[in-house]
Structure formats: structure tokens, C-alpha cells
Short mmCIF file of C-alpha atoms in Angstrom, two decimals:
data_model
loop_
_atom_site.label_atom_id
_atom_site.label_comp_id
_atom_site.label_asym_id
_atom_site.label_seq_id
_atom_site.Cartn_x
_atom_site.Cartn_y
_atom_site.Cartn_z
CA MET A 1 18.01 -27.19 94.24
CA ASN A 2 15.36 -27.62 91.95
CA GLU A 3 13.65 -31.19 91.74
CA LEU A 4 13.91 -33.02 88.41
CA PRO A 5 10.80 -33.66 86.71
CA TRP A 6 9.56 -37.39 87.38
CA ILE A 7 9.89 -38.47 83.76
CA GLU A 8 13.62 -37.49 83.58
CA ILE A 9 14.26 -39.26 86.90
CA ILE A 10 12.96 -42.55 85.33
CA ALA A 11 14.59 -42.14 82.27
CA ALA A 12 18.05 -41.61 84.19
CA LEU A 13 17.38 -44.95 86.03
CA ILE A 14 16.65 -46.82 83.08
CA VAL A 15 19.96 -45.66 81.42
CA ILE A 16 22.02 -46.22 84.65
CA THR A 17 20.55 -49.61 85.27
CA GLY A 18 21.09 -50.41 81.47
CA GLY A 19 24.91 -50.13 81.94
CA GLY A 20 25.07 -46.54 80.54
CA GLY A 21 25.52 -44.87 83.98
CA ILE A 22 25.74 -41.41 84.82
CA ALA A 23 27.66 -40.25 81.61
CA GLY A 24 25.27 -42.18 79.19
CA TRP A 25 22.36 -40.47 80.65
CA VAL A 26 24.01 -37.06 80.25
CA ALA A 27 25.04 -37.79 76.74
CA THR A 28 21.27 -38.52 75.79
CA LYS A 29 19.82 -35.57 77.26
CA ARG A 30 22.20 -33.34 75.12
CA ARG A 31 21.23 -35.43 72.01
CA ARG A 32 17.64 -34.65 72.36
CA ARG A 33 18.15 -31.01 73.07
CA SER A 34 20.19 -30.53 69.88
CA GLN A 35 17.45 -32.24 67.95
CA ASP A 36 15.04 -30.05 69.42
CA GLN A 37 17.06 -26.83 68.50
CA ALA A 38 17.52 -28.54 64.71
CA GLY A 39 13.94 -28.92 64.36
CA GLY A 40 12.76 -25.31 65.40
CA THR A 41 15.41 -23.88 63.00
CA ALA A 42 14.09 -25.68 60.23
CA THR A 43 10.59 -24.69 61.15
CA VAL A 44 11.59 -21.07 60.85
CA GLU A 45 13.19 -21.50 57.29
CA ARG A 46 10.20 -23.11 56.20
CA GLU A 47 7.94 -20.17 57.54
CA ARG A 48 10.54 -17.75 55.85
CA THR A 49 10.59 -19.05 52.51
CA ALA A 50 6.93 -19.28 52.36
CA ASP A 51 6.79 -15.60 53.23
CA PRO A 52 8.53 -13.35 50.30
CA GLU A 53 9.11 -10.51 52.77
CA ALA A 54 10.71 -13.03 55.27
CA ALA A 55 12.90 -14.57 52.55
CA ALA A 56 14.41 -11.07 51.75
CA VAL A 57 15.75 -10.83 55.00
CA PRO A 58 19.67 -10.96 55.08
CA GLY A 59 20.91 -14.33 56.58
CA THR A 60 18.02 -16.44 55.48
CA THR A 61 18.40 -19.37 52.86
CA VAL A 62 16.07 -20.15 50.29
CA GLU A 63 14.81 -23.77 49.57
CA PRO A 64 16.59 -25.05 46.59
CA ASP A 65 13.29 -26.27 44.95
CA ALA A 66 11.99 -22.61 45.25
CA THR A 67 10.77 -21.05 41.83
CA VAL A 68 11.66 -17.49 41.28
CA GLU A 69 9.97 -15.71 38.24
CA PRO A 70 12.23 -13.58 35.97
CA VAL A 71 11.34 -10.21 35.79
CA GLU A 72 10.27 -9.02 32.41
CA THR A 73 12.24 -6.17 30.83
CA PRO A 74 10.10 -4.10 28.90
CA THR A 75 11.11 -3.77 25.16
CA LYS A 76 10.81 -0.73 22.76
CA PRO A 77 8.51 -1.62 19.72
CA ALA A 78 10.67 -2.16 16.33
CA ARG A 79 10.92 0.64 13.96
CA PRO A 80 8.99 -0.13 10.38
CA VAL A 81 11.81 -1.13 7.93
CA VAL A 82 11.85 1.69 5.48
CA GLU A 83 11.82 0.12 1.87
CA THR A 84 13.97 1.68 -1.25
CA PRO A 85 11.61 1.64 -4.15
CA ALA A 86 12.72 0.42 -7.45
CA PRO A 87 13.82 3.29 -9.77
CA THR A 88 11.14 4.39 -12.18
CA ALA A 89 13.45 4.13 -15.28
CA GLY A 90 13.14 0.73 -17.12
CA ARG A 91 9.78 -0.08 -15.46
CA LEU A 92 7.84 -0.11 -18.93
CA VAL A 93 10.43 -3.04 -20.00
CA ARG A 94 7.55 -5.30 -18.37
CA LEU A 95 5.06 -3.83 -20.36
CA ARG A 96 5.54 -5.83 -23.57
CA ASP A 97 5.32 -9.14 -21.68
CA ARG A 98 2.15 -7.95 -19.65
CA LEU A 99 0.47 -6.69 -22.73
CA ALA A 100 1.40 -9.86 -24.83
CA ARG A 101 -0.24 -12.26 -22.32
CA SER A 102 -3.54 -9.67 -22.39
CA GLY A 103 -4.39 -11.56 -25.64
CA SER A 104 -5.00 -7.95 -27.07
CA PRO A 105 -7.09 -8.04 -30.38
CA LEU A 106 -4.77 -5.22 -31.47
CA GLY A 107 -1.95 -7.56 -31.88
CA ALA A 108 -1.30 -10.60 -33.74
CA ARG A 109 -4.84 -11.07 -35.18
CA LEU A 110 -4.74 -7.63 -36.73
CA LEU A 111 -1.38 -8.34 -38.28
CA SER A 112 -2.79 -11.58 -39.69
CA VAL A 113 -5.66 -10.07 -41.41
CA LEU A 114 -3.69 -7.23 -42.86
CA SER A 115 -0.93 -9.71 -44.20
CA ARG A 116 -3.24 -11.44 -46.35
CA ASP A 117 -2.80 -11.45 -50.12
CA SER A 118 -6.16 -9.49 -50.68
CA LEU A 119 -8.41 -7.64 -48.35
CA THR A 120 -12.09 -8.09 -48.86
CA GLU A 121 -14.77 -6.14 -47.27
CA ASP A 122 -15.36 -9.23 -44.90
CA ASP A 123 -11.69 -8.71 -43.77
CA TRP A 124 -11.97 -4.93 -43.04
CA ASP A 125 -15.34 -5.70 -41.29
CA GLU A 126 -13.31 -8.17 -39.23
CA ILE A 127 -10.71 -5.58 -38.40
CA GLU A 128 -13.34 -3.18 -37.48
CA GLU A 129 -14.94 -5.67 -35.02
CA GLU A 130 -11.54 -6.43 -33.36
CA LEU A 131 -10.79 -2.77 -32.87
CA LEU A 132 -14.33 -2.26 -31.27
CA LEU A 133 -14.05 -5.22 -28.94
CA ALA A 134 -10.59 -3.73 -27.73
CA ASP A 135 -12.70 -0.55 -26.75
CA VAL A 136 -10.85 1.82 -29.11
CA GLY A 137 -14.21 3.67 -29.86
CA ALA A 138 -16.13 4.09 -32.95
CA GLY A 139 -14.76 7.31 -33.80
CA PRO A 140 -11.20 6.22 -33.54
CA THR A 141 -11.65 2.75 -35.23
CA THR A 142 -13.35 4.61 -38.04
CA GLU A 143 -10.40 7.07 -38.21
CA LEU A 144 -7.90 4.09 -38.36
CA LEU A 145 -9.55 1.95 -41.05
CA GLU A 146 -9.73 4.86 -43.29
CA ALA A 147 -6.12 5.40 -42.99
CA LEU A 148 -5.51 1.74 -43.38
CA ARG A 149 -7.51 1.39 -46.32
CA THR A 150 -5.83 4.24 -48.07
CA LYS A 151 -1.96 3.19 -47.41
CA VAL A 152 -2.52 -0.67 -48.06
CA ARG A 153 -3.96 0.27 -51.41
CA VAL A 154 -1.54 2.82 -52.20
CA LEU A 155 1.48 1.22 -51.00
CA GLY A 156 0.64 -2.27 -51.61
CA VAL A 157 1.82 -3.54 -48.28
CA ARG A 158 1.58 -7.34 -47.75
CA GLU A 159 4.85 -8.22 -46.15
CA PRO A 160 4.40 -9.01 -42.34
CA ALA A 161 7.33 -6.63 -41.37
CA ALA A 162 5.88 -3.50 -43.43
CA VAL A 163 2.18 -4.36 -42.36
CA ARG A 164 3.51 -4.13 -38.66
CA ASP A 165 5.14 -0.80 -39.19
CA LEU A 166 2.11 0.52 -40.97
CA LEU A 167 -0.02 -0.57 -38.14
CA ARG A 168 2.52 0.73 -35.54
CA SER A 169 2.65 4.30 -37.13
CA GLU A 170 -1.07 4.48 -37.32
CA LEU A 171 -1.79 3.45 -33.71
CA VAL A 172 0.92 5.87 -32.41
CA ALA A 173 -0.58 8.66 -34.20
CA LEU A 174 -3.96 7.71 -32.67
CA LEU A 175 -2.69 7.87 -29.16
CA ASP A 176 -1.10 11.57 -30.05
CA PRO A 177 2.39 11.14 -28.75
CA ALA A 178 2.35 15.23 -28.57
CA LEU A 179 0.23 15.34 -25.26
CA ASP A 180 2.22 16.50 -22.18
CA ARG A 181 2.49 13.20 -20.14
CA THR A 182 4.85 14.79 -17.51
CA LEU A 183 3.69 14.92 -13.77
CA ARG A 184 3.76 18.38 -12.23
CA THR A 185 5.61 17.71 -9.06
CA GLU A 186 7.74 20.78 -8.76
CA PRO A 187 7.04 22.82 -5.61
CA THR A 188 6.67 26.46 -6.17
CA THR A 189 7.05 29.92 -4.36
CA ALA A 190 4.56 32.42 -3.58
CA GLU A 191 5.03 36.08 -4.15
CA ASP A 192 5.76 36.68 -0.41
CA GLY A 193 8.36 34.00 -0.55
CA THR A 194 6.19 31.04 1.19
CA HIS A 195 7.17 27.51 0.04
CA LEU A 196 4.06 26.06 -1.78
CA PRO A 197 4.11 22.13 -2.48
CA ALA A 198 2.81 20.55 -5.50
CA VAL A 199 -0.53 19.32 -4.56
CA THR A 200 -1.82 16.04 -6.58
CA LEU A 201 -5.46 14.96 -5.82
CA VAL A 202 -6.44 11.50 -6.85
CA VAL A 203 -9.98 10.65 -7.72
CA GLY A 204 -11.98 7.61 -8.95
CA VAL A 205 -14.85 5.38 -8.26
CA ASN A 206 -14.55 2.28 -5.60
CA GLY A 207 -12.85 -0.66 -6.90
CA THR A 208 -10.54 1.14 -9.30
CA GLY A 209 -7.57 0.75 -7.06
CA LYS A 210 -7.23 4.40 -6.07
CA THR A 211 -5.76 4.06 -2.52
CA THR A 212 -3.37 1.63 -3.80
CA THR A 213 -2.28 3.93 -6.69
CA VAL A 214 -1.60 6.86 -4.21
CA GLY A 215 0.63 4.54 -2.19
CA LYS A 216 2.55 3.52 -5.51
CA LEU A 217 2.74 6.88 -6.83
CA ALA A 218 4.41 7.76 -3.63
CA ARG A 219 7.16 5.29 -4.18
CA VAL A 220 7.31 6.46 -7.73
CA LEU A 221 7.92 10.13 -6.12
CA VAL A 222 10.33 8.85 -3.42
CA ALA A 223 12.55 6.89 -6.03
CA ASP A 224 12.96 9.98 -8.02
CA GLY A 225 13.93 11.80 -4.84
CA ARG A 226 11.03 13.81 -3.83
CA SER A 227 9.57 14.57 -0.29
CA VAL A 228 6.02 13.48 -0.03
CA VAL A 229 3.10 13.82 2.49
CA LEU A 230 -0.16 11.87 2.08
CA GLY A 231 -3.29 13.17 2.78
CA ALA A 232 -6.19 10.38 3.73
CA ALA A 233 -9.19 12.38 2.89
CA ASP A 234 -10.98 9.10 2.17
CA THR A 235 -12.81 9.37 5.57
CA PHE A 236 -15.80 7.44 4.49
CA ARG A 237 -14.02 4.07 4.37
CA ALA A 238 -12.75 2.79 7.53
CA ALA A 239 -9.77 0.86 6.10
CA ALA A 240 -8.59 3.71 3.66
CA ALA A 241 -6.63 5.70 5.97
CA ASP A 242 -4.98 2.64 7.45
CA GLN A 243 -4.04 1.33 4.13
CA LEU A 244 -2.57 4.65 2.91
CA THR A 245 -0.63 4.77 6.56
CA THR A 246 0.85 1.51 5.83
CA TRP A 247 1.81 2.61 2.29
CA GLY A 248 3.52 5.56 3.62
CA ASN A 249 5.46 3.72 6.59
CA ARG A 250 7.11 1.37 4.01
CA VAL A 251 9.06 4.29 2.28
CA GLY A 252 9.11 6.69 5.36
CA VAL A 253 6.26 9.16 4.21
CA PRO A 254 4.15 10.77 6.72
CA THR A 255 0.33 10.53 6.52
CA VAL A 256 -2.26 13.08 7.63
CA ARG A 257 -5.38 11.71 8.56
CA SER A 258 -8.50 12.19 10.66
CA ASP A 259 -8.83 10.54 14.31
CA ARG A 260 -12.43 9.69 13.66
CA GLU A 261 -14.60 7.94 10.75
CA GLY A 262 -16.48 10.32 8.61
CA ALA A 263 -14.80 13.49 9.49
CA ASP A 264 -14.84 16.35 6.76
CA PRO A 265 -12.55 15.14 3.86
CA ALA A 266 -11.94 18.45 2.94
CA SER A 267 -10.28 19.53 6.28
CA VAL A 268 -7.95 16.56 6.08
CA ALA A 269 -6.90 17.96 2.65
CA PHE A 270 -6.38 21.17 3.93
CA GLU A 271 -4.56 20.02 7.01
CA ALA A 272 -2.22 17.51 4.57
CA VAL A 273 -1.37 20.49 2.10
CA ALA A 274 -0.86 22.90 5.14
CA ARG A 275 1.74 20.64 6.61
CA GLY A 276 3.19 20.20 2.98
CA ARG A 277 3.87 24.17 3.08
CA ASP A 278 5.01 24.18 6.75
CA GLU A 279 7.76 21.50 6.30
CA LYS A 280 8.79 22.51 3.03
CA ILE A 281 7.48 19.15 1.41
CA ASP A 282 8.09 18.94 -2.26
CA VAL A 283 4.70 16.88 -3.14
CA VAL A 284 1.38 16.42 -1.34
CA LEU A 285 -0.76 13.61 -2.48
CA VAL A 286 -4.29 13.47 -1.54
CA ASP A 287 -6.45 10.32 -1.52
CA THR A 288 -10.25 11.12 -1.96
CA ALA A 289 -13.22 8.92 -1.68
CA GLY A 290 -14.29 6.63 -4.23
CA ARG A 291 -17.35 8.67 -4.90
CA LEU A 292 -19.81 7.31 -7.48
CA GLN A 293 -20.33 9.64 -10.49
CA ASN A 294 -24.08 9.70 -10.37
CA LYS A 295 -24.44 11.04 -6.60
CA ALA A 296 -24.40 14.70 -7.05
CA GLY A 297 -23.80 15.40 -3.10
CA LEU A 298 -20.63 13.67 -3.11
CA MET A 299 -19.38 15.21 -6.32
CA ASP A 300 -20.15 18.56 -4.77
CA GLU A 301 -18.04 17.34 -1.86
CA LEU A 302 -15.25 16.84 -4.22
CA GLY A 303 -15.47 20.07 -5.71
CA LYS A 304 -15.09 21.44 -1.92
CA ILE A 305 -11.82 19.57 -1.47
CA VAL A 306 -10.40 21.43 -4.51
CA ARG A 307 -11.77 24.60 -3.06
CA VAL A 308 -10.57 24.24 0.35
CA SER A 309 -7.22 22.89 -0.40
CA SER A 310 -6.53 25.97 -2.86
CA LYS A 311 -6.58 28.12 -0.11
CA VAL A 312 -3.00 27.03 0.77
CA ALA A 313 -2.12 25.87 -2.52
CA ALA A 314 -3.90 24.96 -5.76
CA PRO A 315 -3.72 21.43 -6.87
CA SER A 316 -1.12 21.14 -9.88
CA GLU A 317 -2.37 17.57 -10.77
CA VAL A 318 -5.88 15.67 -10.54
CA LEU A 319 -5.33 12.16 -11.59
CA LEU A 320 -8.34 10.12 -12.22
CA VAL A 321 -7.77 6.46 -11.70
CA LEU A 322 -9.53 4.18 -14.15
CA ASP A 323 -9.65 0.33 -14.36
CA ALA A 324 -8.54 -0.61 -17.54
CA THR A 325 -11.06 -3.40 -17.69
CA THR A 326 -14.13 -1.45 -17.24
CA GLY A 327 -14.25 -0.01 -21.05
CA GLN A 328 -16.93 2.08 -21.60
CA ASN A 329 -17.97 2.73 -17.99
CA GLY A 330 -14.59 4.01 -17.38
CA LEU A 331 -15.30 6.69 -19.96
CA SER A 332 -18.65 7.97 -18.55
CA GLN A 333 -16.85 8.29 -15.22
CA ALA A 334 -14.04 10.32 -16.85
CA ARG A 335 -16.49 12.76 -18.25
CA VAL A 336 -18.19 13.60 -15.16
CA PHE A 337 -14.98 13.93 -12.91
CA ALA A 338 -13.56 15.95 -15.66
CA GLU A 339 -16.23 18.36 -14.94
CA VAL A 340 -16.21 18.55 -11.42
CA ALA A 341 -12.42 18.14 -10.54
CA GLY A 342 -10.57 19.62 -13.62
CA VAL A 343 -9.19 16.16 -14.29
CA THR A 344 -5.39 16.83 -15.84
CA GLY A 345 -4.27 13.28 -16.39
CA ILE A 346 -5.39 9.52 -16.29
CA VAL A 347 -3.83 6.61 -14.13
CA LEU A 348 -4.96 3.23 -16.11
CA THR A 349 -4.80 0.49 -13.54
CA LYS A 350 -4.97 -3.34 -14.04
CA LEU A 351 -3.57 -3.22 -17.49
CA ASP A 352 -1.95 -6.80 -17.00
CA GLY A 353 -3.81 -9.44 -18.47
CA THR A 354 -7.42 -9.00 -19.03
CA ALA A 355 -7.16 -5.16 -19.95
CA LYS A 356 -8.69 -3.70 -23.36
CA GLY A 357 -5.95 -1.43 -23.69
CA GLY A 358 -8.21 0.31 -26.41
CA ILE A 359 -9.83 2.64 -23.78
CA VAL A 360 -6.62 4.74 -23.66
CA VAL A 361 -7.29 6.26 -27.12
CA GLN A 362 -11.06 6.78 -26.16
CA VAL A 363 -10.48 8.48 -22.91
CA GLN A 364 -7.91 10.70 -24.41
CA ARG A 365 -9.85 11.58 -27.38
CA GLU A 366 -13.15 12.17 -25.53
CA LEU A 367 -11.24 14.58 -22.99
CA GLY A 368 -8.12 15.78 -24.27
CA VAL A 369 -6.57 14.66 -21.24
CA PRO A 370 -3.34 12.39 -21.49
CA VAL A 371 -2.90 9.00 -19.49
CA LYS A 372 0.03 9.61 -17.58
CA LEU A 373 0.65 6.49 -15.48
CA ILE A 374 -0.17 2.95 -15.80
CA GLY A 375 -0.65 0.05 -13.67
CA LEU A 376 1.19 -3.08 -14.90
CA GLY A 377 0.36 -5.38 -11.87
CA GLU A 378 -0.02 -6.15 -8.13
CA GLY A 379 3.57 -5.47 -6.94
CA PRO A 380 4.27 -2.44 -5.06
CA ASP A 381 6.24 -0.78 -8.01
CA ASP A 382 4.21 -2.05 -10.65
CA LEU A 383 3.14 1.53 -11.42
CA ALA A 384 5.16 3.29 -14.41
CA PRO A 385 4.74 6.70 -16.49
CA PHE A 386 2.81 6.09 -19.75
CA ASP A 387 4.99 5.98 -22.89
CA VAL A 388 3.10 5.84 -26.28
CA ASP A 389 5.76 4.10 -28.05
CA GLU A 390 6.41 1.09 -25.58
CA PHE A 391 2.69 0.75 -25.09
CA VAL A 392 2.13 0.30 -28.66
CA ASP A 393 5.07 -1.91 -29.05
CA GLY A 394 3.78 -3.92 -26.26
CA ILE A 395 0.06 -4.32 -27.85
CA LEU A 396 1.72 -5.53 -31.38
CA GLY A 397 4.04 -8.02 -29.51
#
């Protein structure tokens, strides 16, 4: 029989002599053995909890205070919300209020002078000065004054309502309502049956709101039920392509752009027109760089865009964007762009508070090109087709 360790013999004697007897000694030994087993199990649990692989073994228990990080589920990027542009019909209803706030000298001040009981040479000089300050131009101003002098003298007009009607008819005639102001946005078909989109090039110097105008024009066309592709051919201004893409995304219109800054603008224009042809798009709008009219090299490049894009489809419109607040500078820009790109229409922007609307008369007279669109404000749908009657009524208030 194995000998008991001395420490256990002594412990047994102490228990027996203390009155516990043999049974007390056996119970004490069993209790210690149970405690030792429990302690070992707890140690194993702590080790398994500290080890992620051990914690995953079936049958183990994770301590209550253990933290389990949630697994993130990847989410798909939200699709951009496609807006529905406001219909173009009725946009010019806002024109009268905008022009009335502009303080145009073609309004109340002219009517006030013309309604006087007798008109002296000083009065006619005052009218002439007001017209020139409104950027009507020397030639058109002279014509308007002569027509007014004759009719006032012959008809003896003095009543405010009659004076207003007289002035209105002369201003309408000066703006030439017979000019064709429609936008050519109808696609055509080549002799071989190939679909050809209507191509609109938008040109102008920096700061006139050209890229913004392209985005707003896309909204006008979408509102009229046209399918559109945008071409970001302004590759020299880093933000231009991003800005145009944002405008397109808002109405579900794709944008063709280069993947690098400074790429050949003509190649971007060509790709945009080719996509319009292949996908049977109605209109391709091409935004060009804001070239200064006195830089011959850049203007030559604009001519290249016209030539290259014409290999797919010739431009049906070349719209020149002019800032209505620039006055005579806008006219000099119009002359040069008309020579290089064959401008077919004018877009007059910023006609909403500080504009001198007389520039409309002068530009049309100099170029024989009609104003087709006007920008009324900063809102996305503040671009409207130009209407002579509404414009004059807005000026006169």
C-alpha cells in the first residue's frame, strides 16, 4: 500500500483530534479536490476567451463582459436623384419683374420725358443720353429718336398710355421681331440612313456663365422631351468637366469628357458627336473653352473643333454666350466669334438686376444674329427663349 504524504497524515490527525473523526477528514479532502478542479476549469475558460480561435470552439463559453464588434455590411452608393426641369412655357412671365427691378433707363424715365406737355431740345438730349447709357448704341439710338420725333410732332401724343404704346412699337421694331429665334434641335438623317444628332456648340469668354448656360440649356431640352448628350470640350479649366457632369447628372444626361486635363478639345467634341450618332440622341451640346478673343491660337483651336466635329455631323447651332452687364465689350467679343465660329444665335446671361438690356439691339444690328435665349437669374431653370414682346414689356414695366 502506498504511503500517505506526511502533510496529509498530520492534517488527518488534526481533524480527528478536533472531533471530526475519519469521516471529517475524508470530507475535507473531497472539498479541496473539488475546488482545485473548479479553479482549473476557470483558468481554461479565461485562456479560451482571450484566444479568438479557442472561443470559436463548440462547447466553450464567452465571458459576459466580452465585446464582439459588429460586422459592417457594404452598402451600394446611392443613385443621384434625377430632377424634372420646369417646362419652358411661361418662364418669361418672370421677365417683367426682373427687368423692372433692373432700373432700366428705357422704362419709367423715358416715359416721363415723352409725356411732358412740350419737348425741348434738352428733353430730346436727355432721351438720347438715357438710350446710350442703356447700351442701345449710337446708330439704333439715332434711328429711334428720329422715329419718335416725327410721330410725336405729327400725332401730338401726350397722354401716358399713348406715349407708352408709341415707344413700345418703336422698340419692338428696333429689336426686329422678324428674326428667326428658334433653336435647331431636330436630328436629321444622312443619305445612307445614318442618324445624325443636332449639334450645338456653345462659345464665349470666361466669366460669362458659359458652362452653366450649357447645363441650363440641357434642362430646357429635357423639359421639351429631347434626349441630350453633353460634351465637355473645355479641357483647360479643371472644374469645367466636373461642373458640366454635375449638371448632366441632375437631369439624367450623360457627359463625354477626357480623363486628363489639357486633352485635345476637338477630340472630346468628336467623341461626343459620335456617341450622339451611335446612340440616336436628339441633341449634342458641346461646351468649349472660354477663349479670349485676342488670342489667335486659341481661336484657331475653336475653328478646329468646328471642323473636326463636322466630320460626324456639322453644327446646327453655334451659340455665343454674352454677359448682359458687359456692354460694348460684349459687342467686340461677338464680332470675333462670329468670324471664327459662324455664330447663329446669342444667349444673353445675367439679365436680372444690373443689366443694360440695350445691348440686345446693338448685337443684333451689328451681326444680323438674333438673341435666342436669355438668362433671368441664378436658378437652374432661369433660362428662357427670348421673346421680343415680353422683353419690351418688361423694360417698360
